[in-house]
Each structure stands twice: as C-alpha cells, then as structure tokens.
CSV table of C-alpha atoms in Angstrom, one decimal:
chain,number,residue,atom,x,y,z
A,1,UNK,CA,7.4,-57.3,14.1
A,2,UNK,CA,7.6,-55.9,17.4
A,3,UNK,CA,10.5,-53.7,16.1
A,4,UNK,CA,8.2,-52.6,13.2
A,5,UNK,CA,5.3,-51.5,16.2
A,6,UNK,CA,7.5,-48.8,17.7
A,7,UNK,CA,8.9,-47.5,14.3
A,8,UNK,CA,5.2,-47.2,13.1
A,9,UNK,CA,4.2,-45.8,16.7
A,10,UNK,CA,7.0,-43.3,16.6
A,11,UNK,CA,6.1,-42.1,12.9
A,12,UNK,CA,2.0,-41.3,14.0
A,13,UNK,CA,3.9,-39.6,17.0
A,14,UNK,CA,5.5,-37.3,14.4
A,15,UNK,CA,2.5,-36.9,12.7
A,16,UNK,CA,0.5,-36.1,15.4
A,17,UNK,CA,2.9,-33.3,16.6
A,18,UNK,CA,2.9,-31.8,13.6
A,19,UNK,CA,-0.8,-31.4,12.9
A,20,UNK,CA,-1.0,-30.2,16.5
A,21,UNK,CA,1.6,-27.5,15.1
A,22,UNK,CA,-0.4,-27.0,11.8
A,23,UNK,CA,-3.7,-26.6,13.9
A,24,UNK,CA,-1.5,-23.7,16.2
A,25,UNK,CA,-0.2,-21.8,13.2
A,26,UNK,CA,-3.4,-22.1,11.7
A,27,UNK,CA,-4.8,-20.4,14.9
A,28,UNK,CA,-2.8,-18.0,15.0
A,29,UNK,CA,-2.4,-17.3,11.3
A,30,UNK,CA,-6.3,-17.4,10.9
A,31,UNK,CA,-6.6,-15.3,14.3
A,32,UNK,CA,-4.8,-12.4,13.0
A,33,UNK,CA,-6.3,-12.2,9.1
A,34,UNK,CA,-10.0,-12.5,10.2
A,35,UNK,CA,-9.4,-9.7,13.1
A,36,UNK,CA,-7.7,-6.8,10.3
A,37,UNK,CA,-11.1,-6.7,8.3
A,38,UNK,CA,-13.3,-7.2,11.2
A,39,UNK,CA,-11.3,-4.0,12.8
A,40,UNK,CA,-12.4,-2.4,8.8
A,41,UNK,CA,-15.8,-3.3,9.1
A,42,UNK,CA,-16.4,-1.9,12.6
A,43,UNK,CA,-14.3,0.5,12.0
A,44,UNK,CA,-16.1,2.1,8.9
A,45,UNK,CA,-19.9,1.5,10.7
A,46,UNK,CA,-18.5,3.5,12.9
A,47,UNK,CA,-17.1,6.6,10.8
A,48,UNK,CA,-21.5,5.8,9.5
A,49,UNK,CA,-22.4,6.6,12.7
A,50,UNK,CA,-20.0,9.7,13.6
A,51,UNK,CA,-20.0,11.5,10.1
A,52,UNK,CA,-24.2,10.9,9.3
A,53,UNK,CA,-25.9,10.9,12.7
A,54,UNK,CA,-27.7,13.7,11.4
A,55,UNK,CA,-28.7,12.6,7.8
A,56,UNK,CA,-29.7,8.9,8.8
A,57,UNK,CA,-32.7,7.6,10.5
A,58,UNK,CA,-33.6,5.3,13.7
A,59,UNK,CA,-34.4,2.2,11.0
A,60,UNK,CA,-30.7,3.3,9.3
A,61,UNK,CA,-28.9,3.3,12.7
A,62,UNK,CA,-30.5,0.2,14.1
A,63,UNK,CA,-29.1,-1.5,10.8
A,64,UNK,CA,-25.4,-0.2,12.1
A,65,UNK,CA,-26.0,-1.7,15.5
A,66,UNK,CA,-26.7,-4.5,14.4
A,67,UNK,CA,-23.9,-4.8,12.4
A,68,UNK,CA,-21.5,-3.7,15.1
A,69,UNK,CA,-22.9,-6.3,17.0
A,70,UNK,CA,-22.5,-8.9,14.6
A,71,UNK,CA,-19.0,-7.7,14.3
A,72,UNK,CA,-18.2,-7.7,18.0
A,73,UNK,CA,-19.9,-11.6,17.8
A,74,UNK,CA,-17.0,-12.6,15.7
A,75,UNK,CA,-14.3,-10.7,17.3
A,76,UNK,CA,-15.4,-12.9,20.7
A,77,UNK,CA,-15.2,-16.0,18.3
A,78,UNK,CA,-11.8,-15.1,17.2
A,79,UNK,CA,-10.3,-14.6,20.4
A,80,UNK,CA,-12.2,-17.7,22.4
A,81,UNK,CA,-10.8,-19.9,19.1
A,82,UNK,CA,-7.2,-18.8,19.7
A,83,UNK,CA,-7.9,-19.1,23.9
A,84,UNK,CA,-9.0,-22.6,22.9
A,85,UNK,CA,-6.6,-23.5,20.2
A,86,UNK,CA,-3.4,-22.2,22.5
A,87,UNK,CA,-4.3,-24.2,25.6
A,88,UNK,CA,-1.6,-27.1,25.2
A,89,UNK,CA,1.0,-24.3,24.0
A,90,UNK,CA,0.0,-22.5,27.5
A,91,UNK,CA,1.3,-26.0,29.4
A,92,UNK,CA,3.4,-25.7,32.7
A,93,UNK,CA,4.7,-28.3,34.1
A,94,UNK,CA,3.0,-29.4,37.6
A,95,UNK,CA,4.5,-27.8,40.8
A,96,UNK,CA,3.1,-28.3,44.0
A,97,UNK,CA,-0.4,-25.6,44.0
A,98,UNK,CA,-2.4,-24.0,46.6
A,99,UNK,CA,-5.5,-24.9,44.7
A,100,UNK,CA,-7.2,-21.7,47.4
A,101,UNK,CA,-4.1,-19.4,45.5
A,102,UNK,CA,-5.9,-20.2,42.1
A,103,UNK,CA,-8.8,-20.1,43.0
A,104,UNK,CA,-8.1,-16.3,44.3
A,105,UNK,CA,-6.5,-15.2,41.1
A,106,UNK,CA,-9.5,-16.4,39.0
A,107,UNK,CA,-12.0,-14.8,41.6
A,108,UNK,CA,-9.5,-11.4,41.0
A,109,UNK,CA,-9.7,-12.0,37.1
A,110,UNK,CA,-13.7,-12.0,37.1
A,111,UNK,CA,-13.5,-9.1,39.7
A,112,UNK,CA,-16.0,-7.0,37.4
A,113,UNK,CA,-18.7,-10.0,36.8
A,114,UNK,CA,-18.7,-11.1,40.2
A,115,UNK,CA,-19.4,-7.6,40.9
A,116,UNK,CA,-22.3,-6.7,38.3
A,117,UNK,CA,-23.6,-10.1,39.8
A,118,UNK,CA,-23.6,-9.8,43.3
A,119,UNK,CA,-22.5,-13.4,43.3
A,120,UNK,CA,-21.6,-15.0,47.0
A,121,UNK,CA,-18.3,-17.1,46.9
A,122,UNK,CA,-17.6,-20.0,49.1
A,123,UNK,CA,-14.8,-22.5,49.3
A,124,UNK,CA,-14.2,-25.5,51.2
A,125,UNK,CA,-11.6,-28.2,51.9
A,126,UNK,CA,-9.2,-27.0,49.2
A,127,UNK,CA,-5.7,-28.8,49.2
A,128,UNK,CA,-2.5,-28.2,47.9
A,129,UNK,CA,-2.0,-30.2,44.9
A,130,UNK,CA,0.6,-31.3,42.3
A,131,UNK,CA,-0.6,-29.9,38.8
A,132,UNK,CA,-0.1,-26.9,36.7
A,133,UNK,CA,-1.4,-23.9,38.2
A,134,UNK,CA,-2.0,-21.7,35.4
A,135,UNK,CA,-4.7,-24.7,34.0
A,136,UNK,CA,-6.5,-24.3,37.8
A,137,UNK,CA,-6.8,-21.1,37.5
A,138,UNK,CA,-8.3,-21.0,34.0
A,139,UNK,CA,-11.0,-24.1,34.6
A,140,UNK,CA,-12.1,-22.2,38.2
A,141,UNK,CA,-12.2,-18.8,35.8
A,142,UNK,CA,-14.6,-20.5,33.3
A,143,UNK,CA,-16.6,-22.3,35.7
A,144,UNK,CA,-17.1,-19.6,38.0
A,145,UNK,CA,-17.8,-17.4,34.9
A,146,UNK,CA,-20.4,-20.0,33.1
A,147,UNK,CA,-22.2,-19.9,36.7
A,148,UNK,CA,-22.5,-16.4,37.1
A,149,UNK,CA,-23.7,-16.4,33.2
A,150,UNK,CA,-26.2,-18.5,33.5
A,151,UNK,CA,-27.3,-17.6,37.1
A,152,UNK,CA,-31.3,-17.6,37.9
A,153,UNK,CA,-33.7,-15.3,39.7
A,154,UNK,CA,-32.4,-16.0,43.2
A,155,UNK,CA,-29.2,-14.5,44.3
A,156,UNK,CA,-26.3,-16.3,43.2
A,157,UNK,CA,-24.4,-18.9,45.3
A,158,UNK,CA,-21.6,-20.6,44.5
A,159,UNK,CA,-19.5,-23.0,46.5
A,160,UNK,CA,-16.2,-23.8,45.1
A,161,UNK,CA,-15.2,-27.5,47.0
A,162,UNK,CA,-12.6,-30.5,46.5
A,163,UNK,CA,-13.1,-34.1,47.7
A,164,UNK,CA,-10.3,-36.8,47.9
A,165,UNK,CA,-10.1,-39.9,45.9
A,166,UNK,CA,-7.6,-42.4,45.9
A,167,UNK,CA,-5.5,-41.6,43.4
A,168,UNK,CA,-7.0,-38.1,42.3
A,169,UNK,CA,-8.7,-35.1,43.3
A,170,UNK,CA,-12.5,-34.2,42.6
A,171,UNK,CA,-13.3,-30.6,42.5
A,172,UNK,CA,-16.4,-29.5,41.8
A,173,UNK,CA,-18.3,-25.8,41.3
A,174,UNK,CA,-21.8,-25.6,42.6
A,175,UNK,CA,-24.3,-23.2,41.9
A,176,UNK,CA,-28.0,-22.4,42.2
A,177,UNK,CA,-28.3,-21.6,38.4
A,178,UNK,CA,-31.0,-22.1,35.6
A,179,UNK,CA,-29.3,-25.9,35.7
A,180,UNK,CA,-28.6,-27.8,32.8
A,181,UNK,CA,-31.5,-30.2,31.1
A,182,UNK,CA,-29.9,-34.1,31.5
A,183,UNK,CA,-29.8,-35.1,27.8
A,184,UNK,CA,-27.7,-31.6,27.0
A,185,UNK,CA,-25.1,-32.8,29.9
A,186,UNK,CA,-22.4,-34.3,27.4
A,187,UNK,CA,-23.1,-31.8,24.4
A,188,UNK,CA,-22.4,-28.9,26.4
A,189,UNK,CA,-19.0,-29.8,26.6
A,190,UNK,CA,-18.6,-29.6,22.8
A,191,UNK,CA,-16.5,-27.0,20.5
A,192,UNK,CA,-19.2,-23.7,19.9
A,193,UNK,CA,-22.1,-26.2,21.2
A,194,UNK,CA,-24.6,-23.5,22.9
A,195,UNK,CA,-28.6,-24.1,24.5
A,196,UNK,CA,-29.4,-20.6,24.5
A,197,UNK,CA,-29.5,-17.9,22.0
A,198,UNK,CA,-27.6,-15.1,22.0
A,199,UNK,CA,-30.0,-13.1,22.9
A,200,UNK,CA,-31.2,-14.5,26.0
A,201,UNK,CA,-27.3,-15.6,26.8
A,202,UNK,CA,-24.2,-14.2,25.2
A,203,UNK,CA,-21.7,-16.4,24.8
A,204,UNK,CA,-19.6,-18.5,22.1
A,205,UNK,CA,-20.0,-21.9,23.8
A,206,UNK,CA,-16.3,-22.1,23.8
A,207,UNK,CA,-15.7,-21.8,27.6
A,208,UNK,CA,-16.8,-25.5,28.9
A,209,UNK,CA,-15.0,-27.0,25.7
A,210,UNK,CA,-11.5,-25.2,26.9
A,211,UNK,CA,-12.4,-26.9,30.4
A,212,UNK,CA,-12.9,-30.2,29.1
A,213,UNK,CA,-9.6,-29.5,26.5
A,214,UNK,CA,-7.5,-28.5,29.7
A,215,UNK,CA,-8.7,-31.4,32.3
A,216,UNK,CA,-7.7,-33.7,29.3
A,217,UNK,CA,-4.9,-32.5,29.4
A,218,UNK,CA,-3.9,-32.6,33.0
A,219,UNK,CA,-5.1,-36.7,32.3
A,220,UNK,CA,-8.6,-36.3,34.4
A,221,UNK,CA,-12.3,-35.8,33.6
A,222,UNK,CA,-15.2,-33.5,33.6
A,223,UNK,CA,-18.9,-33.6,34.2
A,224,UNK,CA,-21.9,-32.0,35.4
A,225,UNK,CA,-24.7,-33.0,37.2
A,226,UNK,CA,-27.9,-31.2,38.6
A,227,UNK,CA,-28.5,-30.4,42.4
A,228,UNK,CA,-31.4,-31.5,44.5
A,229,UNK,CA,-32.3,-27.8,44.8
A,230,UNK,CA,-32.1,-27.0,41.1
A,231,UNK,CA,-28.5,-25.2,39.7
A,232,UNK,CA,-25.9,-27.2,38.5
A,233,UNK,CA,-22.4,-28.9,39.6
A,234,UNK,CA,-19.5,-29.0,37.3
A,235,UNK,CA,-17.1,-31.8,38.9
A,236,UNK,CA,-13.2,-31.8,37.5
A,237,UNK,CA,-10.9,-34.7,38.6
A,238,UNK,CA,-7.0,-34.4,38.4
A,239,UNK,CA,-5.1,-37.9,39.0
A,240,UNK,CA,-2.6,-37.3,42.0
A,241,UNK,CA,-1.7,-41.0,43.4
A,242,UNK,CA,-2.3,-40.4,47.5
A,243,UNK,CA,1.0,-39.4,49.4
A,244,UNK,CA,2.7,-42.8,50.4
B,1,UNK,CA,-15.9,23.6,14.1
B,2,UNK,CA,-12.6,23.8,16.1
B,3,UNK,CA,-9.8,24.6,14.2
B,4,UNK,CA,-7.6,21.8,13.9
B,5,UNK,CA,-4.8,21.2,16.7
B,6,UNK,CA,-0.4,21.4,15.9
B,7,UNK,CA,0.8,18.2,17.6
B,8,UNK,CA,4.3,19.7,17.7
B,9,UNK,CA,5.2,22.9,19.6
B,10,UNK,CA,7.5,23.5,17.2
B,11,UNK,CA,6.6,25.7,14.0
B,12,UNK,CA,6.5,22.3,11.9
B,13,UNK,CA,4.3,19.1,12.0
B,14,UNK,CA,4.9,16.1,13.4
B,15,UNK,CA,6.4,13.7,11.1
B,16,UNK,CA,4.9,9.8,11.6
B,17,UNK,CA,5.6,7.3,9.5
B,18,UNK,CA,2.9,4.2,9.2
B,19,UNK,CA,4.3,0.8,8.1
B,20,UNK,CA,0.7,-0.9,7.7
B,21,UNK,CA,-0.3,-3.6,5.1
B,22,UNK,CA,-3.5,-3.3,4.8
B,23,UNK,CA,-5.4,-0.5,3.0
B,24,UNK,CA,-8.7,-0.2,5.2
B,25,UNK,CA,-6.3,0.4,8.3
B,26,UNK,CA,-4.7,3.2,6.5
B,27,UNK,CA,-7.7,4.6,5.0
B,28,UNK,CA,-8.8,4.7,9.0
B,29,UNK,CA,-5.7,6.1,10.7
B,30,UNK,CA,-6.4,8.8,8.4
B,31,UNK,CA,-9.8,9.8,8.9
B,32,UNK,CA,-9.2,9.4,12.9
B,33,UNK,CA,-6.9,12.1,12.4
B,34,UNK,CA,-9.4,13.8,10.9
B,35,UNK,CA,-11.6,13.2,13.5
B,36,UNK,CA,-9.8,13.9,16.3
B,37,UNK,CA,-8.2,17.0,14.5
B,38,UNK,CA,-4.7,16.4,14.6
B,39,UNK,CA,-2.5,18.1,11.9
B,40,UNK,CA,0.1,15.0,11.2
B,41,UNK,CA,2.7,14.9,8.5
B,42,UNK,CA,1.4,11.3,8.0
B,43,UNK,CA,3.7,8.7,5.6
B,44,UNK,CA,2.9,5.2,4.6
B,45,UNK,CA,4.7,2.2,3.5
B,46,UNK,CA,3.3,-0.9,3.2
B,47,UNK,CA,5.9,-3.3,3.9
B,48,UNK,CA,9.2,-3.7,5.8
B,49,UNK,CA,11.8,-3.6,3.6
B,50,UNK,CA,9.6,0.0,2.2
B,51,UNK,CA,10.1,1.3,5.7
B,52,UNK,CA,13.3,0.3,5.8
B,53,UNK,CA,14.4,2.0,2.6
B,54,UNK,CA,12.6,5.4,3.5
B,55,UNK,CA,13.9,5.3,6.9
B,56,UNK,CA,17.5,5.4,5.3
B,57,UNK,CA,16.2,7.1,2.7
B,58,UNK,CA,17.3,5.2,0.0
B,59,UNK,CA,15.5,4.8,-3.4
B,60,UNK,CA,12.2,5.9,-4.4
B,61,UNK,CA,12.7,7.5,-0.6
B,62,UNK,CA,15.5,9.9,-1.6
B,63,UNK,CA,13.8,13.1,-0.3
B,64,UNK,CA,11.5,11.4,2.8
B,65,UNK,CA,11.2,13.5,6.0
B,66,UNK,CA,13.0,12.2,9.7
B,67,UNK,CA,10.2,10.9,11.2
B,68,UNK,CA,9.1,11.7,14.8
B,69,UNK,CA,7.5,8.6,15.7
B,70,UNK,CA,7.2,5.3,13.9
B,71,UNK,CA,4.1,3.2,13.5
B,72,UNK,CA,4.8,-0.4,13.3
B,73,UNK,CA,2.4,-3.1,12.4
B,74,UNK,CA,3.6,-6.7,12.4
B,75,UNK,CA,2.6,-8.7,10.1
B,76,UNK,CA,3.3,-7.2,6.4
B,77,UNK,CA,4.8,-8.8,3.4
B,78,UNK,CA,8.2,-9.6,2.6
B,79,UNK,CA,9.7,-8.0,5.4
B,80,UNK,CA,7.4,-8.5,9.0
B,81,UNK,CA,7.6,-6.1,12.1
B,82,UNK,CA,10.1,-8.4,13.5
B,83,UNK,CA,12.4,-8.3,11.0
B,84,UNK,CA,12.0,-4.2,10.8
B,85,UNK,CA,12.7,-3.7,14.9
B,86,UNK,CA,15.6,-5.3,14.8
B,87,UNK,CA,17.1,-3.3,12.0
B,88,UNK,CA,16.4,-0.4,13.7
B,89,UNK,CA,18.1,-1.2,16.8
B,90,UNK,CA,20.8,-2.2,15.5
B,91,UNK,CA,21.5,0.3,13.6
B,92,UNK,CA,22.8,3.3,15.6
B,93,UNK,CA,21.5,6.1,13.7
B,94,UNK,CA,17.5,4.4,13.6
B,95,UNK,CA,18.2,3.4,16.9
B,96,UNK,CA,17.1,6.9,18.5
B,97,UNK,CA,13.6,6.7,17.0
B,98,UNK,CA,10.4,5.7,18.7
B,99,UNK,CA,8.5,3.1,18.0
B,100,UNK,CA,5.2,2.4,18.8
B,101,UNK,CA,3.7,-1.6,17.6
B,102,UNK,CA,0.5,-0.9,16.2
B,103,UNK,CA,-1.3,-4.1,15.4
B,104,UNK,CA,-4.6,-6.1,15.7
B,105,UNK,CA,-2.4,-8.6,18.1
B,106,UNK,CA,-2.5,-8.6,21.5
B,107,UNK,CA,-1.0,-11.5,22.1
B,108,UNK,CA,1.5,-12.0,25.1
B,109,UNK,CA,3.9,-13.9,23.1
B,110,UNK,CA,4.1,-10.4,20.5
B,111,UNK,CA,4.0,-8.0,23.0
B,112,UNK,CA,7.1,-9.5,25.1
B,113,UNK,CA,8.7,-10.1,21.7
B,114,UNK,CA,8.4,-6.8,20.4
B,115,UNK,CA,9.6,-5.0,23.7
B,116,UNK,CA,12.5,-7.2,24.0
B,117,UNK,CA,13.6,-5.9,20.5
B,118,UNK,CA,13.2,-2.2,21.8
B,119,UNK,CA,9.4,-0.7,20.2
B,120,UNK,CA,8.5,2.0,23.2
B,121,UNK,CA,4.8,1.1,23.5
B,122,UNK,CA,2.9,-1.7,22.1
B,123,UNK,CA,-0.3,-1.0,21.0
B,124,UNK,CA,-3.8,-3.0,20.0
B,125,UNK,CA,-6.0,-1.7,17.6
B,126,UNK,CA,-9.1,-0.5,18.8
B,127,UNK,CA,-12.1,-2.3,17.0
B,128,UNK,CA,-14.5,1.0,17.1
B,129,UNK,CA,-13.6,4.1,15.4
B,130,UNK,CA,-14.3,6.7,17.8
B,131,UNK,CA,-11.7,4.5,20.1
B,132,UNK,CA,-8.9,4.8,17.4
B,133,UNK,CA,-9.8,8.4,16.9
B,134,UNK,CA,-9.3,8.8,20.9
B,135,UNK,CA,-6.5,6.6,20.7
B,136,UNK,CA,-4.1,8.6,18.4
B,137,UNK,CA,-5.5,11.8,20.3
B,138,UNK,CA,-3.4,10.3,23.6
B,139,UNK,CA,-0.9,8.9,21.5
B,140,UNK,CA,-0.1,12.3,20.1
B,141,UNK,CA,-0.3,14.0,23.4
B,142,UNK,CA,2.0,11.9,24.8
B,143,UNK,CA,5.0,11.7,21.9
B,144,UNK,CA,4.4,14.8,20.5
B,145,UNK,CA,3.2,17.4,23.5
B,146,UNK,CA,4.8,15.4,26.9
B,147,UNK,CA,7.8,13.6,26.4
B,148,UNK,CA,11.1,14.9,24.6
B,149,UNK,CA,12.0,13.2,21.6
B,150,UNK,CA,15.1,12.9,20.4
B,151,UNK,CA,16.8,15.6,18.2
B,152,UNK,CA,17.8,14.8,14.6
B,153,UNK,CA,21.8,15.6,14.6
C-alpha cells in the first residue's frame, strides 16, 4: 500500500512537471504569435498616421490613438504574462545575499521612475541572507515600482526595512501612498486583478501576482497592511532557520 | 521631396535578403524603406530552408544576387532561425556574410542563443512605424555606409 503511495506520488510529480512545461511553452509560444500581428496593427496605424496626416481629421486621428493605445495595452500584457509565466524558469539557487546589494540594483533598474517621481528612498536594518538574489531583486523592483505608481498628493516616501524572526526574515516596503481599501488586501494579489482603471492608473495588475508567485516560491509569504498615517506596507517573509 | 538615398557607395544597390514569415512584416519593411528613402535591392523568403536554397542558389534561386546583409527572423516554418544560423556558419563560403536577427523576441535566452551561433547584431522589432522606418535608416548607415563588408571572391 505504502509502496503504491510513492508510485502514485511520483506519477502526479511527473505530471505536474510537465504541465509546468506545457504552461512555459505555452508562454512563450503564445508570447511570440500574439506580438507579430500586434507589431502589424501598430505598425499599419502608424503608416495611417504618417502617409494621411493631411487628408484626416482630429475625430479620425483620435480614433488611431486610441487604437495605438489599445495596442501598446496588450503589448504590456504580453510581456508581464511571459515576466510572470517565466518566474520559476528564472530560479537560482540561494547563495549567501547582501539583501542592501538588491535592493541597489532594483533602485538602479527604476532609475527613470524614481526620478519622474521624486520619490525619497530609505533602508534600514538590512541583513545578509541565504536566498536567490535575482528573486530579491525583482520583489523590491515591483514593490518599489507599485509604490511609486500608486503614490498620493504628498511627496513620496518610502522606507525599504527587514525584521528578524525565528526562523525567517520579514521585509517589508512602506509607503505613504493612496493605501489599499482592507477587503481588496487579498485580491490584489491575484493574476490581472486591478482597483483602478486604466485611466486613472496604468498598469496590468500583473506585478503583485509575480511577487506573491516568486515569495511562493522561495517557501515564504506576502501581505499588506495599511499604516497609521495612511499609505500602505507590503511585508515579504523568506524562511532562513537562525544561525546556530 | 528628397530624392531617394544609395545605401552603397558603390555604383550598385545594396543587396538584403529578408527571411520573414509573416506577410504584414514584409509588407512593412517595405514601406519603411519607402519612408525612410533608402534604395535597397530588397529579397524575401519566407522560410529557412528558402533562404537556405537562395543563399546557395540552388533551385527556383538559380540566378539570386550575393547578398550584402542578411535579415533573419526566428521563428518561420519548417526550417527556424536557429536551424538557418548554424548552416551558415558552418559553411565556409555563407560564413563571411552578416547577419542581423530581426525578430519580435527579445528574450535573453534568444539573444545569447543567436550570438553564440555567430548573427552580428540582434535586433527587436520596433512596435511603431516611424521607429522601424528610423531603425533600417541606422541599420543601413551602419552596414552599408560605416563598416566594410566583406568582398564576394
């Protein structure tokens, strides 16, 4: 009986790894064949608005912009899907990482929107850690970019901290944002789940489900929660049992 | 209207040949060149193996010109990019000619792969038209006006 267990254990195994492939192939196969006529459609709105600027009129060319933008809309899509669908395949194994190293690279990758923001960056009390460094990098990248995203009237401030727990770290990205309402707190992190329109936030509510995806992956958990003086914190945890 | 610009110093046109699948892509390389006024000797095939056989000039190919410059998408029927690279570097008479990776991927994985086999540049396709009609302006610049390409024996 027991014997029959592992066998069946070992089979779903299989099957799991394959449809993990299938779903990767599928990315990538659907990635590339929804890009080439996207590339056509902007493509020839744009030889519309090159060749008859002259013979068209404001209602015509606002029809082309909106269709380029459109367009663009599903370009983003088809990138953050691949981003999304590619995260195990982008695995490293852990090494020992300067979590204030990652930090700086994603602060260096968001150089232009931290910028155009005027955002102020803090960290505090961050250790060197046993994880993969490339998945630190991207969750402080999409945090720090969902804050300055959704940032409010104020200037933007963001502190960037880590706290020990026994037997795992808690990071956690504070900011003084628009904040996040408490009974959208779990959807947020769900595949294309979005609270604003596109209009008033552009956006393909991909990045917080990559983050969720990726701290899965590294065996912790992620969460937000509101701060006394409005804004939001996004909290990570990754499981490193305390130095003996 | 300006009159339309040589790409080669020479008394002839440059000579590129476009392996690209997919009609719409075509139809806009070609209007591009239009736009950005470059006179191009430009030939299409529409899969591997079809590039392959021109480039040897093999049947229906018998009488195709040397081209200058190679454009090389990757993903096309029956034979891919992949598959087309390595032909050509391994075989010392294609070896000589440039190729440039024109593709809507611009993934890392691709772009690594595709150097490692020997294409000179790897490029993504632009999504707005007046950035591919810029685009093959520089690219002609560069392989047709600044470096020196290989001469034909």
């Amino acid at each position: 009986v027991i014997l029959r267990d592992v066998t069946e254990r070992e089979r779903s195994r299989a099957e799991l790894l394959r449809s993990n492939h299938d779903l990767r192939q599928f990315a990538f196969a659907a990635s590339h064949d929804l890009r080439a006529p996207l590339r056509s459609i902007s493509g020839y709105l744009g030889m519309l608005q090159a060749r008859f600027a002259s013979t068209i009129d404001e209602a015509a060319r606002d029809l082309i912009e909106r269709a380029l933008a459109a367009v663009k809309q599903v370009d983003r899509l088809t990138d953050d899907l691949l981003t999304y669908a590619r995260a195990d395949a982008e695995a490293t194994p852990a090494v020992d990482t300067d979590s204030n190293a990652a930090l700086a690279e994603s602060l260096r990758l968001l150089e232009a929107p931290i910028a155009d923001s005027g955002a102020r960056i803090d960290s505090a009390d961050l250790p060197v850690l046993r994880t993969d460094p490339r998945a630190l990098v991207r969750l402080f990248q999409n945090l720090l970019d969902n804050a300055i995203k959704y940032r409010g009237e104020q200037p933007l401030a963001i502190l960037v901290r880590a706290e020990r727990a026994p037997s795992q770290w808690i990071f956690s990205v504070s900011d003084n944002g628009i904040g996040v309402e408490p009974e959208y707190r779990e959807r947020i992190f769900g595949l294309l789940q979005r609270l604003h329109t596109q209009r008033a936030y552009p956006g393909t509510g991909m990045g917080l489900a990559l983050c969720r995806r990726i701290v899965e992956r590294l065996g912790g958990t992620i969460w937000v929660q509101s701060n006394a003086g409005g804004g939001s914190t996004f909290c990570f945890s990754i499981p490193e049992p305390a130095a003996s | 209207m300006s009159p339309m610009k040589p790409v080669l110093a020479q008394a002839r046109r440059a000579v590129v040949l476009m392996a690209e699948d997919n009609d719409d892509h075509v139809f806009l390389m070609r209007e591009s060149l239009i736009d950005a006024k470059l006179l191009v000797d430009l030939h299409v095939v529409e899969s591997g193996d079809l590039c392959m056989k021109f480039l040897r000039r093999q049947p229906p190919y018998e009488n195709a010109p040397r081209p200058d410059l190679l454009l090389l998408d990757i993903h096309m029927p029956r034979m891919n990019g992949y598959q087309v690279m390595e032909e050509i570097s391994a075989d010392p008479a294609l070896r000589p000619l440039p190729v440039v990776v024109l593709t809507t991927s611009s993934d890392a994985e691709d772009v690594n792969r595709m150097y490692a086999l020997g294409c000179k540049s790897f490029l993504s396709k632009p999504v707005r038209f007046e950035d591919f009609a810029q685009m093959m302006n520089r690219l002609t610049d560069y392989w047709f006006d600044l470096v020196i390409l290989p001469n034909a024996p």
